Coordinates of C-alpha atoms in Angstrom, one line a residue:
M17 CA 152.1 217.0 -48.5
R18 CA 149.0 218.3 -47.1
P19 CA 148.3 217.7 -43.4
V20 CA 145.8 215.2 -42.3
I21 CA 144.0 214.4 -39.3
A22 CA 143.6 211.5 -38.8
P23 CA 140.7 209.9 -36.1
S24 CA 142.5 207.6 -33.7
S25 CA 139.1 205.5 -33.9
L26 CA 137.9 206.6 -36.7
V27 CA 113.6 236.3 -27.7
L28 CA 110.8 234.0 -29.2
A29 CA 113.3 230.5 -29.2
T30 CA 111.6 230.6 -25.3
V31 CA 108.1 231.3 -26.1
L32 CA 108.1 229.3 -28.6
S33 CA 109.9 226.0 -26.8
L34 CA 106.9 226.7 -24.2
C35 CA 104.6 225.9 -27.7
F36 CA 105.9 222.9 -28.4
A37 CA 106.7 221.4 -24.6
G38 CA 104.4 218.7 -23.8
S39 CA 103.9 217.3 -27.0
L40 CA 107.3 215.1 -27.6
T41 CA 107.6 211.7 -25.5
A42 CA 111.4 210.2 -24.9
Q43 CA 112.7 206.4 -24.4
S44 CA 113.8 205.2 -21.6
G45 CA 117.3 202.8 -22.0
D46 CA 120.6 203.9 -23.2
P47 CA 122.2 207.6 -22.9
K48 CA 120.8 209.5 -25.8
P49 CA 123.3 210.1 -28.6
N50 CA 125.5 213.3 -29.0
I51 CA 125.0 214.0 -33.2
L52 CA 127.4 216.2 -35.6
V53 CA 125.9 217.3 -38.9
I54 CA 128.5 217.7 -41.6
L55 CA 127.2 219.8 -44.4
I56 CA 129.3 220.6 -47.5
D57 CA 128.2 223.2 -50.2
D58 CA 128.5 222.4 -53.6
M59 CA 130.0 219.1 -53.7
G60 CA 129.2 216.8 -56.2
W61 CA 128.9 212.7 -56.3
G62 CA 133.1 212.7 -58.0
D63 CA 134.1 215.2 -55.5
V64 CA 135.1 212.2 -52.5
G65 CA 137.9 210.2 -53.3
Y66 CA 135.8 206.7 -52.2
H67 CA 133.8 207.8 -55.5
N68 CA 136.7 209.3 -57.5
P69 CA 140.3 208.7 -56.6
A70 CA 141.4 212.3 -58.4
R71 CA 140.1 213.3 -55.2
H72 CA 141.8 213.8 -52.1
T73 CA 139.6 213.1 -49.2
P74 CA 141.5 210.8 -46.8
N75 CA 139.6 212.1 -43.5
I76 CA 135.9 211.8 -46.1
D77 CA 137.3 208.1 -46.4
R78 CA 138.0 207.4 -43.7
L79 CA 134.5 208.2 -41.8
A80 CA 133.1 206.3 -45.3
A81 CA 135.1 203.4 -44.7
A82 CA 134.4 202.9 -40.9
G83 CA 130.2 203.8 -42.0
V84 CA 127.4 203.5 -43.6
R85 CA 127.3 205.1 -46.7
L86 CA 124.1 205.9 -48.3
E87 CA 124.7 205.6 -52.2
Q88 CA 121.0 206.8 -52.9
H89 CA 121.1 210.2 -51.2
Y90 CA 119.1 212.8 -52.5
V91 CA 118.5 216.4 -51.6
A92 CA 116.9 219.5 -53.3
S93 CA 118.6 221.0 -56.8
S94 CA 120.1 224.1 -54.7
C95 CA 121.1 225.4 -50.9
S96 CA 118.1 226.7 -49.0
P97 CA 116.0 224.5 -50.3
T98 CA 118.0 221.3 -49.1
R99 CA 118.3 223.6 -45.8
A100 CA 114.7 224.0 -44.8
A101 CA 114.1 219.8 -45.5
F102 CA 116.8 219.5 -43.5
H103 CA 115.6 221.1 -40.6
T104 CA 111.6 220.2 -41.2
G105 CA 111.4 216.8 -42.9
R106 CA 109.2 218.1 -45.2
Y107 CA 109.9 219.2 -49.2
W108 CA 110.4 222.6 -49.3
S109 CA 108.8 223.4 -51.9
R110 CA 105.8 222.8 -48.8
F111 CA 107.8 226.4 -47.9
G112 CA 107.4 228.2 -51.0
C113 CA 111.1 227.9 -51.2
T114 CA 112.8 226.3 -55.2
A115 CA 115.3 228.3 -54.6
P116 CA 118.7 229.9 -52.6
S117 CA 116.4 232.9 -50.8
N118 CA 117.8 235.9 -48.8
P119 CA 113.7 236.4 -47.4
R120 CA 112.6 234.3 -44.8
V121 CA 111.6 230.6 -45.8
L122 CA 110.4 229.2 -42.5
P123 CA 107.2 230.5 -40.9
F124 CA 108.4 231.1 -36.9
D125 CA 106.2 228.3 -35.5
T126 CA 108.0 226.0 -38.0
F127 CA 108.6 222.4 -35.5
T128 CA 112.5 222.3 -36.5
L129 CA 114.7 219.5 -35.4
P130 CA 116.3 221.8 -33.3
R131 CA 113.8 222.9 -30.5
A132 CA 112.4 219.0 -31.4
L133 CA 115.8 218.2 -29.7
K134 CA 116.4 220.6 -27.2
Q135 CA 112.9 218.9 -26.2
A136 CA 114.8 215.6 -25.6
G137 CA 117.5 217.7 -23.4
Y138 CA 119.4 218.9 -26.3
E139 CA 122.0 221.6 -26.3
T140 CA 122.5 223.1 -30.3
C141 CA 124.5 224.7 -32.2
L142 CA 124.9 225.9 -35.6
T143 CA 128.3 226.8 -37.3
G144 CA 128.6 227.9 -40.2
K145 CA 126.0 228.8 -43.6
W146 CA 122.7 229.4 -42.7
H147 CA 120.4 230.5 -45.6
L148 CA 116.5 230.5 -44.6
G149 CA 116.1 234.0 -43.8
S150 CA 119.4 236.9 -44.1
D151 CA 118.5 239.4 -41.7
P152 CA 119.4 238.8 -38.3
A153 CA 116.2 238.8 -36.7
W154 CA 115.6 235.7 -38.6
N155 CA 118.6 233.7 -37.1
P156 CA 118.8 230.4 -36.1
N157 CA 118.6 231.3 -32.5
V158 CA 115.1 232.4 -33.5
Y159 CA 114.5 228.4 -34.7
G160 CA 115.4 227.1 -32.1
Y161 CA 119.6 227.2 -31.9
D162 CA 120.9 227.8 -28.2
H163 CA 124.4 229.5 -30.3
S164 CA 124.9 230.2 -33.7
Y165 CA 127.6 231.4 -36.0
G166 CA 128.3 232.1 -39.4
S167 CA 126.9 233.7 -42.7
L168 CA 123.4 233.8 -41.9
A169 CA 123.1 234.4 -45.7
G170 CA 125.4 231.9 -48.4
G171 CA 128.6 232.1 -49.6
V172 CA 131.2 233.6 -48.9
G173 CA 134.0 235.7 -49.5
P174 CA 136.6 233.5 -47.3
Y175 CA 138.6 236.1 -45.6
D176 CA 136.4 239.0 -46.6
H177 CA 133.5 236.9 -45.4
R178 CA 131.1 238.9 -47.8
Y179 CA 128.0 237.7 -48.8
K180 CA 127.5 239.0 -52.6
T181 CA 126.9 242.5 -53.2
G182 CA 123.5 243.9 -52.0
P183 CA 121.3 244.5 -48.3
Y184 CA 122.6 241.1 -47.1
S185 CA 126.0 241.9 -48.0
N186 CA 127.1 241.7 -44.6
T187 CA 126.1 238.7 -43.3
W188 CA 128.2 237.1 -40.5
H189 CA 127.1 237.2 -37.2
R190 CA 127.3 235.6 -34.1
D191 CA 123.6 234.6 -32.0
G192 CA 122.3 237.1 -34.4
H193 CA 124.4 240.5 -34.1
L194 CA 126.6 240.9 -37.6
I195 CA 130.6 241.1 -36.3
E196 CA 133.8 241.7 -38.3
E197 CA 136.4 239.1 -37.9
K198 CA 140.2 237.9 -39.8
G199 CA 140.5 234.7 -41.0
H200 CA 139.8 231.9 -43.7
V201 CA 136.2 230.8 -43.7
T202 CA 136.5 227.0 -42.9
D203 CA 139.0 227.7 -39.8
L204 CA 137.1 230.2 -38.2
I205 CA 133.9 227.7 -39.0
T206 CA 136.1 224.7 -38.0
N207 CA 137.4 226.6 -35.0
E208 CA 134.2 227.6 -33.8
A209 CA 133.1 224.2 -33.1
V210 CA 135.5 222.6 -31.9
N211 CA 135.2 225.2 -28.9
W212 CA 132.1 224.2 -28.5
I213 CA 132.6 220.7 -28.1
G214 CA 135.2 221.2 -25.9
E215 CA 133.3 223.3 -23.4
R216 CA 130.6 220.6 -23.4
G217 CA 129.4 218.7 -20.0
D218 CA 127.1 216.0 -19.6
K219 CA 123.7 217.0 -21.5
P220 CA 123.6 215.4 -24.6
W221 CA 124.4 218.5 -28.1
F222 CA 123.3 218.4 -31.9
L223 CA 126.1 220.1 -33.7
Y224 CA 124.9 221.1 -36.9
V225 CA 128.1 222.7 -39.1
P226 CA 127.1 223.4 -42.6
F227 CA 130.7 224.6 -44.3
T228 CA 130.6 227.1 -47.1
A229 CA 132.9 225.2 -49.0
V230 CA 133.5 224.0 -51.9
H231 CA 130.8 227.2 -53.2
I232 CA 132.5 229.8 -55.0
P233 CA 134.7 231.8 -54.1
V234 CA 137.5 229.6 -53.3
M235 CA 141.7 231.2 -52.1
E236 CA 143.3 229.0 -50.1
E237 CA 147.3 229.8 -48.9
E238 CA 150.0 228.3 -50.8
K239 CA 149.8 225.5 -47.9
W240 CA 147.1 223.7 -49.6
L241 CA 147.9 224.3 -53.2
A242 CA 150.5 222.1 -52.1
G243 CA 149.9 218.2 -54.5
T244 CA 147.7 220.1 -57.1
E245 CA 150.3 220.9 -59.7
S246 CA 149.2 218.4 -62.4
E247 CA 145.9 220.4 -62.1
P248 CA 147.0 223.7 -65.4
E249 CA 144.0 226.3 -64.0
L250 CA 144.7 228.1 -61.1
S251 CA 141.1 228.8 -60.3
R252 CA 140.9 225.4 -60.3
R253 CA 143.5 224.6 -58.0
H254 CA 142.5 226.7 -55.5
F255 CA 138.8 224.8 -55.7
L256 CA 141.4 221.3 -55.2
A257 CA 143.1 222.9 -52.5
C258 CA 139.7 224.3 -50.9
L259 CA 138.5 220.8 -50.8
G260 CA 141.9 220.1 -49.3
H261 CA 141.2 222.8 -47.0
L262 CA 138.1 221.4 -45.9
D263 CA 139.1 217.1 -45.3
F264 CA 141.3 218.6 -43.2
S265 CA 138.9 220.8 -40.6
I266 CA 136.4 217.7 -40.3
G267 CA 139.5 215.9 -39.5
R268 CA 139.6 218.7 -36.9
L269 CA 136.1 218.2 -35.9
V270 CA 136.1 214.5 -35.7
A271 CA 139.5 214.9 -33.7
A272 CA 137.9 216.9 -31.0
V273 CA 135.3 214.6 -30.4
E274 CA 137.5 212.1 -29.2
K275 CA 139.4 214.4 -27.0
S276 CA 136.2 215.0 -25.6
G277 CA 135.9 211.0 -24.7
H278 CA 132.1 211.5 -26.5
Q279 CA 133.1 209.8 -29.4
E280 CA 131.9 206.5 -28.2
N281 CA 128.6 208.0 -28.5
T282 CA 128.6 210.5 -30.6
L283 CA 127.3 209.8 -34.8
I284 CA 127.9 212.2 -37.4
V285 CA 126.2 212.0 -40.1
F286 CA 127.8 214.0 -43.6
F287 CA 126.1 215.1 -47.1
S288 CA 126.4 217.7 -49.5
D289 CA 123.3 219.9 -50.3
N290 CA 122.7 219.4 -53.6
G291 CA 125.5 218.6 -56.9
A292 CA 128.3 220.6 -58.1
Y293 CA 128.7 223.4 -60.0
P294 CA 131.5 222.7 -62.8
N295 CA 131.8 225.5 -64.9
A296 CA 131.6 227.5 -61.6
V297 CA 133.0 231.6 -62.2
N298 CA 135.4 231.8 -59.4
A299 CA 135.5 235.8 -59.7
D300 CA 132.2 236.5 -59.6
D301 CA 131.2 239.7 -59.6
K302 CA 128.2 239.6 -57.8
Y303 CA 130.6 239.0 -54.8
P304 CA 132.5 241.9 -53.4
D305 CA 135.9 243.5 -55.4
A306 CA 135.9 239.7 -56.9
E307 CA 137.8 240.2 -59.6
A308 CA 140.2 241.9 -57.9
Q309 CA 140.7 239.3 -55.3
Y310 CA 140.0 236.2 -56.4
P311 CA 142.1 233.9 -59.4
H312 CA 139.8 233.9 -62.6
G313 CA 138.3 230.8 -64.4
P314 CA 135.9 227.9 -63.1
A315 CA 136.0 226.5 -59.8
G316 CA 133.6 224.0 -59.3
G317 CA 133.5 220.7 -58.6
T318 CA 132.6 217.0 -60.9
N319 CA 129.2 215.1 -60.3
L320 CA 130.3 212.0 -63.0
P321 CA 129.4 210.1 -64.1
L322 CA 126.4 211.6 -63.3
R323 CA 124.1 213.3 -66.0
G324 CA 123.6 217.3 -64.4
Q325 CA 124.8 219.4 -62.0
K326 CA 123.4 221.9 -58.8
T327 CA 120.3 223.7 -60.2
Q328 CA 119.0 220.9 -62.2
I329 CA 116.5 218.3 -61.0
Y330 CA 118.7 214.9 -63.0
E331 CA 120.7 212.5 -61.0
G332 CA 123.6 215.2 -60.5
G333 CA 122.3 217.4 -59.0
I334 CA 120.3 216.0 -56.3
R335 CA 122.0 213.0 -55.9
V336 CA 125.4 213.1 -53.2
P337 CA 127.4 211.7 -51.2
A338 CA 126.2 210.9 -48.2
F339 CA 126.6 208.6 -44.9
F340 CA 126.4 207.8 -41.5
Y341 CA 129.5 207.1 -38.5
W342 CA 128.6 205.6 -35.2
P343 CA 131.2 202.3 -34.8
A344 CA 130.0 202.2 -31.2
K345 CA 126.3 201.4 -33.0
L346 CA 127.0 200.9 -36.5
H347 CA 128.7 198.1 -38.3
P348 CA 130.1 199.2 -41.7
G349 CA 128.1 199.0 -45.2
V350 CA 126.7 200.3 -48.4
R351 CA 122.9 201.1 -49.2
N352 CA 121.3 201.4 -52.1
F353 CA 118.2 202.4 -51.6
P354 CA 116.1 205.6 -52.6
T355 CA 116.8 208.4 -48.9
H356 CA 116.2 211.8 -49.0
V357 CA 117.2 214.5 -47.2
V358 CA 113.3 214.7 -45.8
D359 CA 114.3 211.5 -43.7
L360 CA 116.7 212.9 -41.4
M361 CA 114.8 215.2 -39.0
P362 CA 111.8 212.2 -38.4
T363 CA 115.0 209.5 -38.4
L364 CA 117.3 211.4 -35.6
C365 CA 113.6 212.6 -33.4
G366 CA 113.4 208.8 -33.7
L367 CA 116.6 207.9 -32.6
V368 CA 115.8 209.8 -29.8
G369 CA 112.7 209.7 -29.4
V370 CA 111.1 212.4 -30.1
T371 CA 107.4 212.7 -30.9
P372 CA 106.4 215.0 -33.1
P373 CA 102.9 217.8 -32.9
D374 CA 100.0 216.5 -34.6
R375 CA 99.8 219.3 -36.6
V376 CA 103.5 218.0 -38.6
K377 CA 103.4 216.3 -41.5
W378 CA 106.7 214.9 -42.4
D379 CA 107.5 214.3 -45.7
G380 CA 110.4 211.6 -44.2
R381 CA 110.1 208.9 -42.7
D382 CA 112.6 207.4 -40.2
I383 CA 115.8 205.3 -41.6
W384 CA 117.8 204.2 -38.7
P385 CA 116.1 200.5 -39.6
L386 CA 117.7 201.3 -43.4
V387 CA 121.0 202.3 -41.9
S388 CA 121.3 200.3 -39.0
G389 CA 120.4 197.4 -40.8
T390 CA 117.6 195.1 -38.8
E391 CA 115.4 196.7 -42.1
A392 CA 117.3 195.0 -45.6
V393 CA 115.0 195.9 -47.6
P394 CA 112.9 198.9 -47.6
E395 CA 109.2 199.8 -48.0
P396 CA 108.7 201.0 -50.9
R397 CA 108.5 204.8 -51.3
R398 CA 108.1 207.4 -53.3
L399 CA 110.7 210.9 -53.6
Y400 CA 109.5 214.3 -55.0
W401 CA 111.4 217.4 -56.4
V402 CA 110.8 221.3 -57.3
N403 CA 113.3 223.3 -58.8
G404 CA 113.9 226.8 -58.9
G405 CA 111.0 228.8 -59.6
W406 CA 108.6 226.7 -60.5
K407 CA 110.4 225.2 -63.4
E408 CA 110.4 221.6 -63.3
R409 CA 108.9 219.4 -61.4
A410 CA 110.3 215.6 -60.4
V411 CA 109.4 212.6 -58.7
R412 CA 110.5 208.7 -58.2
E413 CA 108.9 205.6 -57.5
G414 CA 110.1 202.5 -57.5
D415 CA 113.3 203.0 -59.8
W416 CA 111.3 204.9 -62.2
K417 CA 111.7 209.5 -62.1
L418 CA 109.6 211.3 -64.3
I419 CA 111.0 215.0 -64.9
A420 CA 108.4 217.4 -66.3
S421 CA 108.4 221.4 -66.8
A422 CA 105.9 223.1 -65.5
D423 CA 103.3 223.0 -68.0
G424 CA 103.8 219.5 -68.5
K425 CA 104.6 220.1 -72.2
R426 CA 108.1 218.4 -71.6
K427 CA 108.7 215.2 -69.9
Q428 CA 111.2 213.2 -70.0
L429 CA 110.8 208.6 -67.7
F430 CA 113.9 207.1 -67.0
N431 CA 114.9 204.1 -65.5
L432 CA 117.9 204.4 -63.0
A433 CA 118.0 200.9 -62.2
I434 CA 119.7 200.2 -65.6
D435 CA 120.4 204.0 -66.6
P436 CA 121.5 205.5 -63.8
N437 CA 123.0 208.1 -65.8
E438 CA 119.9 209.4 -67.3
T439 CA 120.9 208.3 -71.1
Q440 CA 117.6 207.4 -72.1
D441 CA 114.6 208.8 -72.1
L442 CA 111.5 206.2 -72.3
A443 CA 108.8 208.9 -72.1
S444 CA 107.4 207.8 -75.4
S445 CA 107.5 204.8 -74.9
Q446 CA 106.2 204.2 -71.8
A447 CA 103.0 206.0 -72.3
D448 CA 101.0 204.2 -68.9
K449 CA 104.1 204.7 -67.2
V450 CA 104.5 208.7 -67.8
A451 CA 100.6 208.6 -66.5
T452 CA 101.1 206.8 -63.5
L453 CA 103.8 209.3 -62.5
S454 CA 102.1 212.6 -63.4
A455 CA 99.3 211.8 -61.1
A456 CA 101.7 211.0 -58.4
L457 CA 103.0 214.3 -59.5
A458 CA 100.2 216.1 -59.1
E459 CA 99.2 214.1 -56.5
E460 CA 102.4 216.3 -54.2
S461 CA 102.4 219.1 -56.1
A462 CA 98.3 220.0 -54.5
K463 CA 100.3 219.9 -51.0
D464 CA 102.9 222.4 -51.9
K465 CA 102.8 225.5 -50.6
D466 CA 100.7 224.1 -47.0
A467 CA 103.2 227.3 -44.7
V468 CA 104.2 230.0 -46.5
P469 CA 105.8 232.7 -44.2
N470 CA 103.4 235.4 -43.6
D471 CA 105.1 238.2 -43.5
Q472 CA 103.4 239.5 -40.9
E473 CA 104.3 237.7 -38.6
N474 CA 106.3 239.2 -34.9
P475 CA 110.3 237.8 -34.3

């Protein structure tokens, strides 16, 4: 049986911070909450037990059951775009980012979430995967984190901590300094986060934990493989073991919050960066010595019953498990309205009384009224996506979603209220709706690339 931790109650940064001083206002009243954001890598819709009984995720399920589940929560179809949106409240395409990126994604003066929270008196920390610029000169501390640790690039080998072969393969760092360490990547990320929580004093804190799990390559110790014997394929057994290891580690994070005595004033936000990639090749030869190190075969999750997968803008690629957990303030419940990763920065800033500078153009909205239950039905809204390499765009208004190729020659229309699995393309029978959403798509596309990083900037 896999172990389970059950929560008992269930020098640019300094210069740029001066640029933002005076642009923020803080609300008085309740103490500012600590904020723990847990981001999972490549977790699909069906990779949590509360969506799929074949998945064993007791700690995640316990948090979701006691929290507010967002059942139409959207992200990008791949990792760097989602991370850019989370940090800025803006669509990734505004920065020219539509796919995983080793080059720097954000201009150095971007008003990021950690910068905003620092202005509100927060200590800020990232432990895990950054992937918004893989050079040490572009490390998270440059963008507002007091402390950062983990992978500057993307997913890494679980024990050698190497990214794909190339200039950024050596990517494991502490505060922008490349280091070598021993241990499983999930344990290292969790240990750093647990220790950081334990060292905090009375100041409010923001801890962002973007795990590399369950991204390939996966390889787990025998103790995590226990209980996966019904899966005939070894690579998929290691995926399930990776998921169990991840779930246990999330239990450790919650236990650390409780041990610190701050559980009553800590908000936890949980989501995945994109949908699963079911047939991801575990021994991907892009990773150093992959053929020799890792179990061969597919090692991805599931998005069923949703259509599509990571890299696609069907629902399976962009609709992910998500919830807010804060028992002292939030009653358990389910919200079946569209929300988006671009909403998280406006929501968290609103919660702690941060007002952005006038120059900031958020695409997201403050969804706290929806999460907290003070707003029963949200105002209608538009959501927008651009897929990898600008090959496809999509827009959702109300229940209608349009997917269009870059040249506009291929368009698909779905009514998600009656067809959430996108089995019936209605484009040929709903010409007026296609025209309306095509105009919306053009309107959003015109706003793209307004904040592309300038290579001549100096960090």
